[in-house]
Structures are given as structure tokens and as C-alpha cells.
PDB file of C-alpha atoms in Angstrom:
ATOM      1  CA  MET Y   1      61.043 -48.130 105.169  1.00  0.00           C
ATOM      2  CA  TRP Y   2      59.050 -45.887 103.326  1.00  0.00           C
ATOM      3  CA  MET Y   3      60.487 -42.361 103.046  1.00  0.00           C
ATOM      4  CA  ARG Y   4      58.425 -38.916 101.653  1.00  0.00           C
ATOM      5  CA  PRO Y   5      59.920 -36.908  99.550  1.00  0.00           C
ATOM      6  CA  TYR Y   6      61.803 -33.463 100.344  1.00  0.00           C
ATOM      7  CA  THR Y   7      59.074 -31.224  99.928  1.00  0.00           C
ATOM      8  CA  GLY Y   8      61.027 -27.914 100.986  1.00  0.00           C
ATOM      9  CA  TRP Y   9      61.479 -26.638  97.372  1.00  0.00           C
ATOM     10  CA  ARG Y  10      57.873 -26.258  96.274  1.00  0.00           C
ATOM     11  CA  SER Y  11      57.514 -23.609  99.225  1.00  0.00           C
ATOM     12  CA  THR Y  12      60.873 -21.920  98.288  1.00  0.00           C
ATOM     13  CA  GLN Y  13      59.417 -21.759  94.795  1.00  0.00           C
ATOM     14  CA  ARG Y  14      56.517 -20.157  95.446  1.00  0.00           C
ATOM     15  CA  GLU Y  15      57.373 -17.744  97.903  1.00  0.00           C
ATOM     16  CA  MET Y  16      60.099 -16.974  95.266  1.00  0.00           C
ATOM     17  CA  ASP Y  17      57.741 -16.797  92.189  1.00  0.00           C
ATOM     18  CA  ARG Y  18      55.591 -14.553  94.577  1.00  0.00           C
ATOM     19  CA  LEU Y  19      58.426 -12.391  95.447  1.00  0.00           C
ATOM     20  CA  ARG Y  20      58.831 -12.330  91.861  1.00  0.00           C
ATOM     21  CA  ARG Y  21      55.630 -11.324  90.878  1.00  0.00           C
ATOM     22  CA  GLU Y  22      55.715  -8.297  93.923  1.00  0.00           C
ATOM     23  CA  MET Y  23      58.377  -6.938  92.555  1.00  0.00           C
ATOM     24  CA  ASN Y  24      57.371  -6.684  88.733  1.00  0.00           C
ATOM     25  CA  ARG Y  25      54.570  -4.828  90.087  1.00  0.00           C
ATOM     26  CA  LEU Y  26      55.984  -2.368  91.983  1.00  0.00           C
ATOM     27  CA  PHE Y  27      58.212  -1.820  89.305  1.00  0.00           C
ATOM     28  CA  ARG Y  28      55.617  -1.954  86.556  1.00  0.00           C
ATOM     29  CA  ASP Y  29      53.552   0.362  88.571  1.00  0.00           C
ATOM     30  CA  TRP Y  30      56.144   2.888  89.730  1.00  0.00           C
ATOM     31  CA  PRO Y  31      55.924   6.158  90.231  1.00  0.00           C
ATOM     32  CA  SER Y  32      52.681   6.336  88.930  1.00  0.00           C
ATOM     33  CA  GLU Y  33      50.198   4.204  91.576  1.00  0.00           C
ATOM     34  CA  SER Y  34      52.986   3.498  94.439  1.00  0.00           C
ATOM     35  CA  ARG Y  35      54.021   6.063  97.273  1.00  0.00           C
ATOM     36  CA  TRP Y  36      57.464   6.956  95.297  1.00  0.00           C
ATOM     37  CA  SER Y  37      57.251   9.541  93.205  1.00  0.00           C
ATOM     38  CA  ALA Y  38      59.850  10.762  90.414  1.00  0.00           C
ATOM     39  CA  ALA Y  39      61.359  13.910  92.102  1.00  0.00           C
ATOM     40  CA  PRO Y  40      61.209  17.009  88.763  1.00  0.00           C
ATOM     41  CA  SER Y  41      64.387  19.184  88.685  1.00  0.00           C
ATOM     42  CA  TYR Y  42      63.040  22.618  89.655  1.00  0.00           C
ATOM     43  CA  PRO Y  43      62.789  24.524  87.794  1.00  0.00           C
ATOM     44  CA  ALA Y  44      62.017  23.322  84.602  1.00  0.00           C
ATOM     45  CA  MET Y  45      64.856  23.991  82.520  1.00  0.00           C
ATOM     46  CA  ASN Y  46      66.465  24.430  78.970  1.00  0.00           C
ATOM     47  CA  VAL Y  47      69.810  24.818  77.387  1.00  0.00           C
ATOM     48  CA  TRP Y  48      71.308  25.364  74.265  1.00  0.00           C
ATOM     49  CA  THR Y  49      74.857  26.839  72.980  1.00  0.00           C
ATOM     50  CA  ASP Y  50      75.263  28.452  69.482  1.00  0.00           C
ATOM     51  CA  GLU Y  51      78.588  29.813  68.326  1.00  0.00           C
ATOM     52  CA  ASP Y  52      79.276  33.054  70.706  1.00  0.00           C
ATOM     53  CA  SER Y  53      76.812  31.692  74.233  1.00  0.00           C
ATOM     54  CA  ALA Y  54      74.769  29.796  76.138  1.00  0.00           C
ATOM     55  CA  ILE Y  55      71.231  30.674  76.432  1.00  0.00           C
ATOM     56  CA  VAL Y  56      69.428  29.082  79.308  1.00  0.00           C
ATOM     57  CA  THR Y  57      65.328  29.745  80.203  1.00  0.00           C
ATOM     58  CA  ALA Y  58      64.497  28.485  83.699  1.00  0.00           C
ATOM     59  CA  GLU Y  59      60.632  28.699  84.777  1.00  0.00           C
ATOM     60  CA  LEU Y  60      60.372  30.264  87.342  1.00  0.00           C
ATOM     61  CA  PRO Y  61      56.281  31.002  88.053  1.00  0.00           C
ATOM     62  CA  GLY Y  62      56.020  32.525  91.683  1.00  0.00           C
ATOM     63  CA  VAL Y  63      58.974  33.304  92.274  1.00  0.00           C
ATOM     64  CA  ASN Y  64      59.990  36.388  93.658  1.00  0.00           C
ATOM     65  CA  LEU Y  65      63.061  38.508  91.379  1.00  0.00           C
ATOM     66  CA  ASP Y  66      64.418  39.682  94.968  1.00  0.00           C
ATOM     67  CA  ASN Y  67      65.197  35.228  95.738  1.00  0.00           C
ATOM     68  CA  ILE Y  68      66.931  34.466  92.161  1.00  0.00           C
ATOM     69  CA  ASP Y  69      70.306  33.733  92.576  1.00  0.00           C
ATOM     70  CA  ILE Y  70      72.911  33.696  88.955  1.00  0.00           C
ATOM     71  CA  SER Y  71      76.047  33.316  89.934  1.00  0.00           C
ATOM     72  CA  VAL Y  72      79.157  32.145  87.210  1.00  0.00           C
ATOM     73  CA  GLU Y  73      82.520  30.643  88.004  1.00  0.00           C
ATOM     74  CA  ASN Y  74      84.690  29.502  84.358  1.00  0.00           C
ATOM     75  CA  ASP Y  75      82.134  27.459  82.818  1.00  0.00           C
ATOM     76  CA  VAL Y  76      79.983  26.584  85.615  1.00  0.00           C
ATOM     77  CA  LEU Y  77      76.341  28.301  86.155  1.00  0.00           C
ATOM     78  CA  THR Y  78      74.918  28.079  89.775  1.00  0.00           C
ATOM     79  CA  LEU Y  79      70.857  29.384  89.630  1.00  0.00           C
ATOM     80  CA  ARG Y  80      69.534  29.672  92.986  1.00  0.00           C
ATOM     81  CA  GLY Y  81      66.430  30.756  94.748  1.00  0.00           C
ATOM     82  CA  GLU Y  82      63.398  29.707  97.133  1.00  0.00           C
ATOM     83  CA  ARG Y  83      60.210  29.899  96.391  1.00  0.00           C
ATOM     84  CA  GLN Y  84      57.627  30.640  98.970  1.00  0.00           C
ATOM     85  CA  ARG Y  85      54.606  29.239 100.510  1.00  0.00           C
ATOM     86  CA  ASP Y  86      51.632  31.172  99.426  1.00  0.00           C
ATOM     87  CA  GLU Y  87      48.853  29.663 101.776  1.00  0.00           C
ATOM     88  CA  GLU Y  88      45.188  30.772 102.457  1.00  0.00           C
ATOM     89  CA  GLU Y  89      44.516  30.903 106.209  1.00  0.00           C
ATOM     90  CA  GLY Y  90      41.102  28.685 107.715  1.00  0.00           C
ATOM     91  CA  VAL Y  91      40.834  26.317 104.414  1.00  0.00           C
ATOM     92  CA  THR Y  92      41.076  22.096 103.970  1.00  0.00           C
ATOM     93  CA  TYR Y  93      43.626  22.025 101.035  1.00  0.00           C
ATOM     94  CA  HIS Y  94      42.546  18.236  99.180  1.00  0.00           C
ATOM     95  CA  ARG Y  95      45.480  18.496  96.671  1.00  0.00           C
ATOM     96  CA  ARG Y  96      48.567  20.626  97.365  1.00  0.00           C
ATOM     97  CA  GLU Y  97      51.217  19.932  94.335  1.00  0.00           C
ATOM     98  CA  ARG Y  98      52.646  23.304  93.884  1.00  0.00           C
ATOM     99  CA  ARG Y  99      56.528  23.419  95.579  1.00  0.00           C
ATOM    100  CA  TYR Y 100      58.226  25.541  97.764  1.00  0.00           C
ATOM    101  CA  GLY Y 101      61.184  26.230  99.192  1.00  0.00           C
ATOM    102  CA  SER Y 102      65.324  26.777  97.815  1.00  0.00           C
ATOM    103  CA  PHE Y 103      66.392  25.006  95.123  1.00  0.00           C
ATOM    104  CA  VAL Y 104      69.512  24.983  93.381  1.00  0.00           C
ATOM    105  CA  ARG Y 105      70.468  23.785  89.458  1.00  0.00           C
ATOM    106  CA  THR Y 106      73.967  23.660  88.557  1.00  0.00           C
ATOM    107  CA  PHE Y 107      74.974  23.338  84.839  1.00  0.00           C
ATOM    108  CA  GLN Y 108      78.234  22.964  83.233  1.00  0.00           C
ATOM    109  CA  MET Y 109      78.467  24.767  80.348  1.00  0.00           C
ATOM    110  CA  PRO Y 110      80.667  23.486  76.686  1.00  0.00           C
ATOM    111  CA  PHE Y 111      82.684  26.284  77.609  1.00  0.00           C
ATOM    112  CA  ARG Y 112      84.250  29.094  79.623  1.00  0.00           C
ATOM    113  CA  VAL Y 113      81.865  32.270  79.796  1.00  0.00           C
ATOM    114  CA  ASP Y 114      82.758  35.975  79.903  1.00  0.00           C
ATOM    115  CA  ALA Y 115      81.238  36.474  83.297  1.00  0.00           C
ATOM    116  CA  GLU Y 116      81.406  39.854  83.517  1.00  0.00           C
ATOM    117  CA  GLN Y 117      79.246  40.241  80.331  1.00  0.00           C
ATOM    118  CA  VAL Y 118      76.688  37.411  81.462  1.00  0.00           C
ATOM    119  CA  ASP Y 119      72.683  38.903  80.634  1.00  0.00           C
ATOM    120  CA  ALA Y 120      69.583  38.024  82.571  1.00  0.00           C
ATOM    121  CA  THR Y 121      66.292  38.948  81.950  1.00  0.00           C
ATOM    122  CA  PHE Y 122      63.034  37.619  83.921  1.00  0.00           C
ATOM    123  CA  LYS Y 123      60.016  38.817  82.773  1.00  0.00           C
ATOM    124  CA  ASN Y 124      56.275  36.876  83.113  1.00  0.00           C
ATOM    125  CA  GLY Y 125      57.842  33.543  85.147  1.00  0.00           C
ATOM    126  CA  VAL Y 126      60.777  32.876  82.927  1.00  0.00           C
ATOM    127  CA  LEU Y 127      64.250  33.492  83.760  1.00  0.00           C
ATOM    128  CA  ASN Y 128      66.425  33.952  80.341  1.00  0.00           C
ATOM    129  CA  ILE Y 129      70.289  33.767  81.071  1.00  0.00           C
ATOM    130  CA  VAL Y 130      72.538  34.670  77.773  1.00  0.00           C
ATOM    131  CA  LEU Y 131      76.372  33.193  78.680  1.00  0.00           C
ATOM    132  CA  PRO Y 132      78.422  35.098  75.961  1.00  0.00           C
ATOM    133  CA  ARG Y 133      81.595  32.599  75.697  1.00  0.00           C
ATOM    134  CA  ALA Y 134      84.426  34.172  76.735  1.00  0.00           C
ATOM    135  CA  GLU Y 135      87.549  35.241  73.859  1.00  0.00           C
ATOM    136  CA  GLU Y 136      90.002  32.980  74.855  1.00  0.00           C
ATOM    137  CA  ASP Y 137      87.548  29.544  74.259  1.00  0.00           C
ATOM    138  CA  LYS Y 138      86.122  30.897  71.247  1.00  0.00           C
ATOM    139  CA  PRO Y 139      87.764  29.137  68.012  1.00  0.00           C
ATOM    140  CA  LYS Y 140      90.143  30.546  66.638  1.00  0.00           C
ATOM    141  CA  ARG Y 141      90.096  30.625  62.309  1.00  0.00           C
ATOM    142  CA  ILE Y 142      93.768  29.329  61.187  1.00  0.00           C
ATOM    143  CA  THR Y 143      94.829  31.019  57.377  1.00  0.00           C
ATOM    144  CA  VAL Y 144      96.249  28.864  55.097  1.00  0.00           C
ATOM    145  CA  LYS Y 145      98.814  29.876  52.924  1.00  0.00           C
ATOM    146  CA  ALA Y 146     100.026  28.437  49.846  1.00  0.00           C
ATOM    147  CA  GLY Y 147     103.322  28.754  48.905  1.00  0.00           C
TER     148      GLY Y 147
END
């Protein structure tokens, strides 16, 4: 009696190879050529500190000053806002990349903030927020006495 060797593993192996190739292609091209796109955080923000304060800048082109809300609680800054839709009537869009709608960004500062002294300015579509360090949170210099 002649027995045929089991060949099921060959088709399974082919399918696994095909799946591996497809996964490699997906992750190689992602997100640039796939339908998915990496959702950037909006607005783009920079945060840096010095000894006395934290400075935050946010790019908010096209956002009305009345639609920006800034709040500070202890060491957490929250920036909320809304960008209104700006559409032309009777036109056909070929590409739409400008986003609109509500946004929220929250950052935890490396120290407590004196919320009463926070200063925010908005110029040329850039929001600049200065968050002074709370006095009780500033490091205290200890003088060492000889003797």
C-alpha cells in the first residue's frame, strides 16, 4: 500500500508566509501610505521651564481668542478651545487638511503653579502662557553655618 506523505503543512506554510508579507507591508507603509494616519496632537505645543516658571506656547492659527479656555489646578494646565469650520459655499474641495472642531490638551507641570499669577498672550496665532512656580514649591536655599 502506497501512502502519500502529508502535504497540509505546505499550504499552511504558504499561508503563513503570505500573512507575514502582508503584515510587513502594512507596518512598513504605515501610516504614510495606508488609510490610517497618525493623529497629531492639536495644537502643536512647546513646554519648557526655568527656575521660576514654565513657559508654554501653542500654535492656534485660525482660532478665535473667544474660543480659548485656559485653566490651572495645582500642577496641571488644561487648554481647551474650538476651531470653527471655514468653508466656501458652492465649491468642490479636492483636499481638506485643515482640521476644525474642539480640542483639549492637558499637561502636568514639574511643579505647582501659582494660578493667580499666570499670564497668557495671543499674538499672530501663537498662544504664549507663563506659569510662575508657586512660592511654597520653590526650592529653599539652606545656609550652612560653621562652628
